[in-house]
mmCIF file of C-alpha atoms in Angstrom:
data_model
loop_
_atom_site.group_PDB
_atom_site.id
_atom_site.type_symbol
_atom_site.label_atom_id
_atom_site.label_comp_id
_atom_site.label_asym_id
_atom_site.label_seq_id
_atom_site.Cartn_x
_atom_site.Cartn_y
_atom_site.Cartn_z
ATOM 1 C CA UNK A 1 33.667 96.474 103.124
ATOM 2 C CA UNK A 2 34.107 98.691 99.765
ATOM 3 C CA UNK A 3 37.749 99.417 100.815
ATOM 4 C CA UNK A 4 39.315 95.780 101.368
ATOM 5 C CA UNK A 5 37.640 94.510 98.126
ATOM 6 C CA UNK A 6 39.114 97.247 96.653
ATOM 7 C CA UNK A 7 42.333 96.548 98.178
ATOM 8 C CA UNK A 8 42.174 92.956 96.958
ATOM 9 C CA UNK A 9 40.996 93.473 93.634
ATOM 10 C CA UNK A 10 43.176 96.222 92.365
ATOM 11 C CA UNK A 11 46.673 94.435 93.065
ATOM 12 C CA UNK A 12 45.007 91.937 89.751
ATOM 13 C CA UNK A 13 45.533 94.712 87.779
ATOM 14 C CA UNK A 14 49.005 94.976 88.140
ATOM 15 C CA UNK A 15 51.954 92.394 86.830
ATOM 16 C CA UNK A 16 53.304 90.026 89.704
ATOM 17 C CA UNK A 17 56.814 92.601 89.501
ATOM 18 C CA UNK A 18 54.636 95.644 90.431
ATOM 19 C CA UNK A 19 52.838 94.339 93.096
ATOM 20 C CA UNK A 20 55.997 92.485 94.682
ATOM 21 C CA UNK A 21 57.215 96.397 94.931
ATOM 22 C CA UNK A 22 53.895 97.735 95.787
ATOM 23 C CA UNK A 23 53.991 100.437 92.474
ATOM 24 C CA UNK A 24 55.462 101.151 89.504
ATOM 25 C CA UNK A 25 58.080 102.977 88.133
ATOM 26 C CA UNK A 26 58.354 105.521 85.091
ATOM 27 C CA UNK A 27 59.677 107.963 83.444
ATOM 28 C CA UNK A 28 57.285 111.015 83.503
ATOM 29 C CA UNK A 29 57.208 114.070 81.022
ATOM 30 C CA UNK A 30 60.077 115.998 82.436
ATOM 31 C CA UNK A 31 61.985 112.901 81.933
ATOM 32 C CA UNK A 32 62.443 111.600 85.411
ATOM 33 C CA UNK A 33 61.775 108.517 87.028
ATOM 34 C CA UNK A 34 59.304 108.544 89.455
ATOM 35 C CA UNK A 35 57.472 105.653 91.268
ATOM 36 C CA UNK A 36 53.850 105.809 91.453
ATOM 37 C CA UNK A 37 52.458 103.180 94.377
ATOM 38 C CA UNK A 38 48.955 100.891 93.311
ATOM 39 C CA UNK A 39 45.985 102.355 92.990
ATOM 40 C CA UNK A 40 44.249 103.397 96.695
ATOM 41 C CA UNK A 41 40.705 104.732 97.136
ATOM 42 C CA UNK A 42 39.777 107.649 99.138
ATOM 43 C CA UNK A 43 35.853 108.054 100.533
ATOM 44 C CA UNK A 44 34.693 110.907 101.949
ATOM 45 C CA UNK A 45 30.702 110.778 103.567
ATOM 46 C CA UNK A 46 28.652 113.057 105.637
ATOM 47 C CA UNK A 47 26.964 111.587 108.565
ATOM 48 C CA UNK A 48 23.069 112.212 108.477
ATOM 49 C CA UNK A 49 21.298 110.888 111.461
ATOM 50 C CA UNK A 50 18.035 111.440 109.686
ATOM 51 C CA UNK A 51 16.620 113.662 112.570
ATOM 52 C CA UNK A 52 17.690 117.205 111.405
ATOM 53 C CA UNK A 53 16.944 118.550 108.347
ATOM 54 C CA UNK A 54 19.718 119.807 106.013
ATOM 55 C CA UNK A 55 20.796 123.216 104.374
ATOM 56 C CA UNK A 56 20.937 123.932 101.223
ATOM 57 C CA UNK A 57 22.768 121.916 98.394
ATOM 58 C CA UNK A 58 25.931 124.534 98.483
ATOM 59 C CA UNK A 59 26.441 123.676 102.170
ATOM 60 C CA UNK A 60 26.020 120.343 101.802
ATOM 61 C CA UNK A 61 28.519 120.207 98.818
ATOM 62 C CA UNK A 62 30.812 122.024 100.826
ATOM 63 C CA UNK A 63 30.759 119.236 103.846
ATOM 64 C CA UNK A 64 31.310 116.467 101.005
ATOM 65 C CA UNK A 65 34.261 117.888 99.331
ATOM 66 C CA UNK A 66 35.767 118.625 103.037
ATOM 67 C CA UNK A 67 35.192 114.662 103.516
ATOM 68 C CA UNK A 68 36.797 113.835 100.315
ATOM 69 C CA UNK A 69 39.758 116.311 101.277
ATOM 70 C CA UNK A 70 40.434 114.734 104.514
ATOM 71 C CA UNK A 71 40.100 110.979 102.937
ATOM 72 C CA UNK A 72 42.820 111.664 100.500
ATOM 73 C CA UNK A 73 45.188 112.637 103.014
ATOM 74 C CA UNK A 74 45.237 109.531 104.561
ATOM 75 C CA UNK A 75 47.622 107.023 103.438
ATOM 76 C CA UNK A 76 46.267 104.314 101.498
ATOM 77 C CA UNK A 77 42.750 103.079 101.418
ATOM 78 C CA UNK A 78 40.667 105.470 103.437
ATOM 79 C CA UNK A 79 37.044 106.136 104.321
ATOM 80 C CA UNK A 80 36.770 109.763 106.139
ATOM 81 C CA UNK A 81 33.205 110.611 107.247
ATOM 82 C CA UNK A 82 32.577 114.101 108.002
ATOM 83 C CA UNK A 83 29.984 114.321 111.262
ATOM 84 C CA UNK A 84 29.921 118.325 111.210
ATOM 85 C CA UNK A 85 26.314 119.793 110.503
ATOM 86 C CA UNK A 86 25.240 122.374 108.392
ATOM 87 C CA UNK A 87 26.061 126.058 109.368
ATOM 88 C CA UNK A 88 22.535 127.206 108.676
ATOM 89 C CA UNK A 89 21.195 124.303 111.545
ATOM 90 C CA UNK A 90 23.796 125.206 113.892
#
C-alpha cells in the first residue's frame, strides 16, 4: 500500500538522530524552537461505485477537498475515503 511505502521510505530522508526522535527540531522565524515530526501523508478519495452517475465538477471538488480535510486530521499516515454522494443524485 501507498501509505507504508511511504512510511518506509521517508524515514531515508532523514539523519539516523532525527529519526531516533521521530522529527526535528528548529528554530522558526519568531525565534523559537519548535519540533516538527517526519514527513506523514494524508489521502483523501471519493468512493464511486460506478453505478450512479455524478454531479457536476464543483460538487465533486467539494467531496474531494472534504476527503482531504478529514485525512489530515488523522494522526500520521492516513487514507480517508469519503463514501457521501453528490447532492444533486440524492
Amino acid at each position: 500500500m501507498i501509505l507504508d511505502c511511504f512510511a518506509e521510505e521517508v524515514r531515508e530522508l532523514y539523519d539516523d538522530e532525527h529519526q531516533k526522535t521521530n522529527g526535528v527540531s528548529a528554530v522558526d522565524r519568531r525565534g523559537e524552537t519548535v519540533f516538527y515530526a517526519i514527513s506523514s501523508l494524508s489521502i483523501g478519495a471519493i468512493h464511486y461505485d460506478g453505478k450512479e452517475s455524478w454531479g457536476n465538477h464543483h460538487e465533486i471538488a467539494s467531496l474531494a477537498s472534504e476527503a482531504k480535510k478529514k485525512a489530515k486530521q488523522i494522526h500520521g499516515n492516513s487514507l480517508f475515503i469519503n463514501r457521501k454522494k453528490c447532492r444533486s443524485l440524492n
